[in-house]
Coordinates of C-alpha atoms and ligand atoms in Angstrom, one line a residue:
X20 CA 0.0 0.0 0.0
X21 CA 1.2 3.5 -0.8
X22 CA 0.5 5.9 2.0
X23 CA -1.0 8.8 0.1
X24 CA 0.8 12.1 0.6
X25 CA -2.7 13.6 0.1
X26 CA -4.2 12.0 3.2
X27 CA -4.6 15.4 4.8
X28 CA -4.3 15.3 8.5
X29 CA -2.3 12.4 9.4
X30 CA -3.5 10.7 12.6
X31 CA -0.4 9.7 14.4
X32 CA -1.1 6.5 16.3
X33 CA -4.2 5.7 14.4
X34 CA -4.4 2.3 13.1
X35 CA -3.0 3.1 9.8
X36 CA -2.3 0.0 7.9
X37 CA 1.4 0.8 7.6
X38 CA 2.6 -2.7 6.9
X39 CA 6.3 -2.4 7.8
X40 CA 7.9 -5.5 6.5
X41 CA 11.1 -5.1 8.4
X42 CA 11.3 -6.7 11.8
X43 CA 13.9 -6.3 14.5
X44 CA 17.0 -8.1 13.7
X45 CA 16.2 -8.5 10.1
X46 CA 19.0 -7.6 7.8
X47 CA 21.4 -6.9 10.6
X48 CA 24.5 -5.3 9.3
X49 CA 23.0 -5.1 5.8
X50 CA 21.6 -1.5 5.8
X51 CA 23.5 1.2 4.0
X52 CA 23.1 4.4 2.2
X53 CA 20.6 4.1 -0.6
X54 CA 20.2 7.6 -1.7
X55 CA 19.6 7.1 -5.4
X56 CA 16.7 4.8 -4.8
X57 CA 15.0 2.6 -7.3
X58 CA 13.8 5.3 -9.7
X59 CA 10.2 4.4 -9.4
X60 CA 9.3 6.6 -6.4
X61 CA 7.6 9.9 -6.6
X62 CA 8.1 11.3 -3.2
X63 CA 11.8 12.5 -3.2
X64 CA 14.5 11.5 -0.8
X65 CA 14.3 11.4 3.0
X66 CA 17.6 11.4 4.9
X67 CA 17.7 9.0 7.9
X68 CA 20.6 9.4 10.2
X69 CA 21.2 6.6 12.8
X70 CA 23.9 6.7 15.5
X71 CA 25.6 3.3 15.2
X72 CA 25.4 -0.2 13.9
X73 CA 27.0 -1.7 17.0
X74 CA 23.6 -2.1 18.7
X75 CA 21.1 -4.1 16.7
X76 CA 18.2 -1.9 17.8
X77 CA 19.5 1.0 15.6
X78 CA 19.9 -1.4 12.7
X79 CA 16.3 -2.5 13.2
X80 CA 15.2 1.1 13.6
X81 CA 17.0 2.1 10.4
X82 CA 15.6 -0.8 8.4
X83 CA 12.1 -0.3 9.7
X84 CA 12.1 3.5 8.9
X85 CA 13.6 2.8 5.5
X86 CA 11.1 0.2 4.5
X87 CA 8.2 2.2 5.8
X88 CA 9.3 5.3 3.8
X89 CA 9.9 3.3 0.7
X90 CA 6.5 1.7 1.0
X91 CA 5.1 5.3 1.3
X92 CA 6.8 6.2 -2.0
X93 CA 10.1 7.8 -0.9
X94 CA 13.7 7.2 -1.6
X95 CA 15.7 6.8 1.5
X96 CA 19.3 7.8 2.3
X97 CA 20.0 5.8 5.4
X98 CA 23.3 6.4 7.2
X99 CA 24.9 5.0 10.3
X100 CA 27.7 7.0 11.9
X101 CA 29.7 4.5 14.0
X102 CA 29.0 6.6 17.1
X103 CA 31.3 9.2 15.7
X104 CA 30.0 12.8 16.0
X105 CA 31.9 14.3 13.0
X106 CA 30.8 11.4 10.8
X107 CA 27.2 12.1 11.8
X108 CA 27.4 15.8 11.2
X109 CA 29.0 15.2 7.8
X110 CA 26.4 12.7 6.8
X111 CA 23.6 15.1 7.7
X112 CA 25.4 17.9 5.8
X113 CA 25.5 15.6 2.8
X114 CA 21.8 14.8 3.1
X115 CA 21.0 18.5 3.1
X116 CA 23.1 19.4 0.1
X117 CA 21.9 16.3 -1.6
X118 CA 18.4 17.7 -1.5
X119 CA 16.7 15.6 1.2
X120 CA 13.0 16.7 1.6
X121 CA 12.9 15.7 5.3
X122 CA 15.4 14.5 7.9
X123 CA 14.9 11.8 10.5
X124 CA 17.7 11.9 13.0
X125 CA 18.7 9.8 16.0
X126 CA 21.6 12.0 17.3
X127 CA 24.8 10.7 18.8
X128 CA 25.4 13.9 20.8
X129 CA 22.1 15.7 21.1
X130 CA 23.8 19.1 21.4
X131 CA 26.1 18.8 18.4
X132 CA 23.8 19.3 15.5
X133 CA 22.9 23.0 15.7
X134 CA 24.6 24.1 12.5
X135 CA 23.1 21.2 10.6
X136 CA 19.7 22.1 11.8
X137 CA 20.2 25.7 10.9
X138 CA 21.0 24.7 7.4
X139 CA 18.0 22.4 7.2
X140 CA 15.7 25.2 8.3
X141 CA 17.3 27.5 5.8
X142 CA 16.5 24.9 3.1
X143 CA 13.0 24.4 4.5
X144 CA 13.7 20.8 5.4
X145 CA 11.6 19.5 8.3
X146 CA 13.6 17.7 11.0
X147 CA 12.2 14.8 13.0
X148 CA 14.2 13.9 16.1
X149 CA 14.1 10.2 16.4
X150 CA 14.1 8.5 19.9
X151 CA 16.7 11.0 21.2
X152 CA 15.8 14.6 21.5
X153 CA 18.1 17.0 19.6
X154 CA 18.9 19.9 22.0
X155 CA 19.7 23.6 21.8
X156 CA 18.0 24.3 18.4
X157 CA 14.7 25.8 17.5
X158 CA 14.8 23.9 14.2
X159 CA 13.6 20.6 15.6
X160 CA 10.1 20.2 14.3
X161 CA 8.9 17.0 15.9
X162 CA 10.0 14.3 18.3
X163 CA 9.1 10.6 18.1
X164 CA 10.2 8.6 21.1
X165 CA 9.0 6.5 24.0
X166 CA 8.0 7.9 27.3
X167 CA 11.6 8.0 28.6
X168 CA 10.8 9.0 32.2
X169 CA 8.6 5.9 32.4
X170 CA 11.4 3.8 31.0
X171 CA 13.4 4.8 34.0
X172 CA 10.5 4.1 36.3
X173 CA 10.1 0.6 34.7
X174 CA 13.8 -0.1 35.1
X175 CA 13.8 0.8 38.8
X176 CA 10.5 -1.1 39.3
X177 CA 12.1 -4.2 37.7
X178 CA 15.0 -3.9 40.1
X179 CA 12.7 -3.5 43.1
X180 CA 10.6 -6.4 42.0
X181 CA 13.7 -8.6 41.5
X182 CA 14.8 -7.8 45.0
X183 CA 11.3 -8.6 46.4
X184 CA 10.7 -5.0 47.6
X185 CA 7.7 -4.5 45.3
X186 CA 5.5 -6.6 43.1
X187 CA 5.8 -6.3 39.3
X188 CA 3.5 -3.3 39.3
X189 CA 5.7 -1.5 41.8
X190 CA 3.4 -1.9 44.9
X191 CA 5.6 -2.3 48.0
X192 CA 5.4 -5.9 49.3
X193 CA 6.3 -4.9 52.9
X194 CA 9.5 -6.9 52.7
X195 CA 12.0 -5.5 55.1
X196 CA 15.1 -6.1 53.3
X197 CA 18.4 -4.3 53.4
X198 CA 19.7 -4.5 49.9
X199 CA 22.9 -3.2 48.4
X200 CA 22.7 -1.9 44.8
X201 CA 24.9 0.0 42.3
X202 CA 23.7 2.5 39.7
X203 CA 24.6 2.9 36.1
X204 CA 23.4 5.7 33.8
X205 CA 23.7 6.2 30.0
X206 CA 25.7 8.6 27.9
X207 CA 25.6 12.1 29.4
X208 CA 25.2 13.7 25.9
X209 CA 22.0 11.7 25.3
X210 CA 19.0 13.5 26.6
X211 CA 17.3 10.2 27.2
X212 CA 19.9 9.1 29.7
X213 CA 18.8 11.9 32.0
X214 CA 15.1 11.0 31.7
X215 CA 15.9 7.3 32.4
X216 CA 17.9 8.3 35.5
X217 CA 15.3 10.7 36.8
X218 CA 12.5 8.1 36.4
X219 CA 14.6 5.5 38.1
X220 CA 15.9 7.6 41.0
X221 CA 12.4 9.0 41.8
X222 CA 11.2 5.4 42.0
X223 CA 14.1 4.2 44.2
X224 CA 14.2 7.2 46.5
X225 CA 11.5 6.0 49.0
X226 CA 13.5 2.8 49.4
X227 CA 16.7 4.7 50.0
X228 CA 14.8 6.9 52.5
X229 CA 13.5 4.0 54.6
X230 CA 16.8 2.2 54.5
X231 CA 15.8 -0.8 52.4
X232 CA 18.3 0.2 49.7
X233 CA 21.9 1.4 50.0
X234 CA 24.5 2.2 47.4
X235 CA 27.7 1.1 49.2
X236 CA 30.1 2.8 46.7
X237 CA 28.4 6.1 47.5
X238 CA 28.3 6.8 43.8
X239 CA 24.8 8.2 43.5
X240 CA 25.2 11.1 41.2
X241 CA 24.4 10.9 37.5
X242 CA 27.9 12.1 36.6
X243 CA 29.4 9.3 38.6
X244 CA 27.2 6.7 37.1
X245 CA 27.2 7.9 33.5
X246 CA 28.6 5.8 30.7
X247 CA 29.9 7.8 27.8
X248 CA 28.6 6.6 24.4
X249 CA 26.7 3.8 26.2
X250 CA 29.8 1.6 25.8
X251 CA 29.6 -1.9 27.1
X252 CA 33.4 -2.0 27.9
X253 CA 33.2 1.2 29.8
X254 CA 30.4 -0.3 32.0
X255 CA 32.3 -3.5 32.5
X256 CA 35.4 -1.5 33.6
X257 CA 33.4 0.6 36.0
X258 CA 31.8 -2.5 37.5
X259 CA 35.2 -4.2 37.9
X260 CA 36.4 -1.0 39.7
X261 CA 33.4 -1.0 41.9
X262 CA 33.9 -4.7 42.8
X263 CA 37.6 -3.9 43.7
X264 CA 36.8 -0.8 45.7
X265 CA 33.7 -1.9 47.5
X266 CA 33.0 -5.6 47.2
X267 CA 36.2 -7.5 47.8
X268 CA 36.9 -9.1 51.2
X269 CA 33.4 -10.6 51.6
X270 CA 32.1 -8.0 54.0
X271 CA 29.7 -6.3 51.6
X272 CA 27.2 -8.1 49.4
X273 CA 25.8 -6.8 46.2
X274 CA 22.2 -7.6 45.4
X275 CA 21.3 -5.5 42.4
X276 CA 22.5 -3.2 39.6
X277 CA 20.5 -0.6 37.8
X278 CA 21.5 -0.8 34.2
X279 CA 19.7 1.4 31.7
X280 CA 20.7 -0.4 28.4
X281 CA 21.3 -4.1 27.5
X282 CA 24.8 -3.4 26.3
X283 CA 25.8 -2.0 29.6
X284 CA 24.0 -4.9 31.4
X285 CA 26.1 -7.4 29.6
X286 CA 29.3 -5.6 30.5
X287 CA 28.2 -5.4 34.1
X288 CA 27.3 -9.1 34.1
X289 CA 30.7 -10.0 32.5
X290 CA 32.4 -8.2 35.4
X291 CA 30.2 -9.8 38.0
X292 CA 30.5 -13.4 36.7
X293 CA 34.3 -12.8 36.2
X294 CA 34.6 -11.9 39.8
X295 CA 32.8 -15.0 40.9
X296 CA 29.4 -13.6 41.8
X297 CA 27.6 -16.6 40.3
X298 CA 26.6 -17.5 36.8
X299 CA 22.8 -17.1 37.2
X300 CA 20.6 -15.1 39.5
X301 CA 19.7 -18.4 41.3
X302 CA 23.5 -18.9 41.9
X303 CA 23.9 -15.5 43.5
X304 CA 24.4 -13.2 40.5
X305 CA 22.9 -9.8 41.4
X306 CA 19.7 -8.6 39.8
X307 CA 20.7 -6.6 36.7
X308 CA 18.1 -4.7 34.7
X309 CA 18.3 -3.5 31.0
X310 CA 16.7 -1.9 28.0
X311 CA 16.1 -2.5 24.3
X312 CA 15.3 -6.3 24.3
X313 CA 18.6 -6.9 22.4
X314 CA 18.7 -10.5 21.3
X315 CA 21.9 -11.4 23.4
X316 CA 20.2 -10.1 26.5
X317 CA 16.9 -11.8 25.8
X318 CA 18.8 -15.0 25.8
X319 CA 20.4 -14.1 29.1
X320 CA 17.0 -13.4 30.5
X321 CA 15.7 -16.7 29.3
X322 CA 18.7 -18.4 30.9
X323 CA 18.2 -16.7 34.3
X324 CA 21.3 -14.5 34.0
X325 CA 20.0 -11.0 33.2
X326 CA 16.8 -10.2 35.2
X327 CA 14.9 -7.9 32.9
X328 CA 14.9 -5.6 29.9
X329 CA 12.6 -2.8 28.7
X330 CA 11.0 -3.6 25.3
X331 CA 10.7 -0.6 23.0
X332 CA 9.1 -1.8 19.9
X333 CA 11.2 -0.1 17.2
X334 CA 8.7 -1.0 14.5
X335 CA 6.1 1.2 16.2
X336 CA 8.6 4.0 16.6
X337 CA 9.5 3.7 12.9
X338 CA 5.8 3.9 12.0
X339 CA 5.5 7.2 13.9
X340 CA 8.6 8.6 12.2
X341 CA 7.1 7.7 8.8
X342 CA 3.7 9.2 9.7
X343 CA 5.4 12.4 10.9
X344 CA 7.5 12.8 7.7
X345 CA 4.4 12.2 5.6
X346 CA 2.5 14.8 7.4
X347 CA 5.2 17.4 6.8
X348 CA 5.5 16.6 3.2
X349 CA 1.8 16.9 2.8
X350 CA 2.0 20.3 4.3
X351 CA 0.4 19.2 7.6
X352 CA 1.6 19.2 11.2
X353 CA 2.0 15.7 12.7
X354 CA -0.3 15.0 15.6
X355 CA 1.5 15.2 18.9
X356 CA 0.4 13.4 22.1
X357 CA 2.8 15.4 24.3
X358 CA 3.4 19.1 24.0
X359 CA 4.9 19.7 27.5
X360 CA 7.7 17.3 28.4
X361 CA 10.5 17.7 25.9
X362 CA 12.1 21.1 26.3
X363 CA 15.3 21.0 24.3
X364 CA 16.7 24.1 25.9
X365 CA 15.3 26.5 23.3
X366 CA 11.7 25.3 22.9
X367 CA 9.3 22.5 23.8
X368 CA 9.3 20.1 20.9
X369 CA 5.9 18.6 20.1
X370 CA 6.2 14.9 20.6
X371 CA 4.6 11.5 19.9
X372 CA 5.5 9.2 22.8
X373 CA 5.0 5.4 22.8
X374 CA 4.6 3.1 25.8
X375 CA 7.0 0.4 26.8
X376 CA 6.8 -3.1 28.4
X377 CA 9.1 -4.8 30.9
X378 CA 10.4 -8.2 29.8
X379 CA 11.1 -10.9 32.4
X380 CA 11.8 -14.6 31.8
X381 CA 8.2 -15.4 32.1
X382 CA 6.8 -13.1 29.5
X383 CA 9.4 -13.4 26.7
X384 CA 7.0 -15.4 24.6
X385 CA 4.1 -13.1 25.0
X386 CA 5.9 -9.9 24.4
X387 CA 8.7 -10.7 22.0
X388 CA 7.8 -14.0 20.2
X389 CA 4.1 -13.6 19.8
X390 CA 4.6 -10.0 18.5
X391 CA 7.1 -11.3 15.9
X392 CA 9.9 -9.2 17.3
X393 CA 12.2 -12.2 17.7
X394 CA 11.7 -15.8 16.9
X395 CA 12.2 -18.5 19.5
X396 CA 15.1 -19.8 17.5
X397 CA 16.8 -16.4 17.5
X398 CA 16.4 -16.2 21.3
X399 CA 17.7 -19.7 21.8
X400 CA 20.7 -18.8 19.7
X401 CA 21.1 -15.4 21.2
X402 CA 21.6 -14.0 17.7
X403 CA 19.5 -12.4 15.1
X404 CA 19.0 -14.4 12.0
Ligands
GAL529 C1 19.1 5.6 24.0 C2 17.9 4.8 23.7 C3 18.0 3.4 24.3 C4 19.3 2.8 24.0 C5 20.5 3.7 24.2 C6 21.8 3.1 23.7 O1 19.1 6.8 23.5 O2 16.8 5.4 24.0 O3 16.9 2.7 23.9 O4 19.3 2.3 22.7 O5 20.3 4.9 23.6 O6 21.8 2.9 22.3

């Protein structure tokens, strides 16, 4: 089906039959720039800038946005920047000079794109900020993302649930534990990292206050917990350092780790298992949370190693990006469902936010397999096909 550019008001979130064929994991490593398209499209080219191919979620995002736009009649220039800021700015410059009609951008550093966005505005190119808010520019037209504060709430709730302090819905169980946890945050230049942290800390705070939770390292500030570029190795190193400084000698136990992204979770788990904390939660491995339902982590959850992850359905996010781009190119404004939360330092960017689900070992099938996000074979292998 071709999503007509003449649809008029485009109802974001409505049950548009946008049949995106790409599913997460599909074509991993296979996406690339495709700016010259197939020649049969009528809609012009849309530039899609993604941060990195090292995390399969961004590959899935890129593929899903690309196929949705192609289905809607556009050519797509899809670029990944290897988490390198100059590469991303140069890619966006090239999209603008190449005549892109709209830009969909998942920024590496949310504050580094001001001059690109100025150039886009001068050329009348609408800019849709994808998943991560682009900051410090008035030329961000729309934001599609998940409710990032709620992601942090969900991560902290999973941790509390794993420790037995609350039920899965976050209701206190009355359990009088004294648990030791450590805290990890995402990349400080990613606006989302701050929302995840705030949601998590607000949720954990009552349990710090009543003494059920303690952070023995004392590292409770965002800056101490942050992980530049969301790098797995950096998280592993920090966890190893925390083990050395705080958990050797056997006096202090560690029961849980707040981890805001599956790559970090796996680095943390490598450090913990390497230091002899146990190979599974049942064997004494601390409860480690996550985000993104990356295939390697879903397998670890199935195997009782990682406790949870937050599932953000990248197919739905891609749908919203396509719907927003179509709206602009039809001369309409996309429909926002949040016009208050995302202040980028210059203006509040109208947003369309999606909800997330928390994955535990007992709902993998329901959330990830039944929805077609991963197959059971992929989960068993811990690898996308
Ligand atoms: C965030 C994103 C997360 C995770 C992380 C690391 O911006 O919202 O879902 O992907 O980056 O890539």
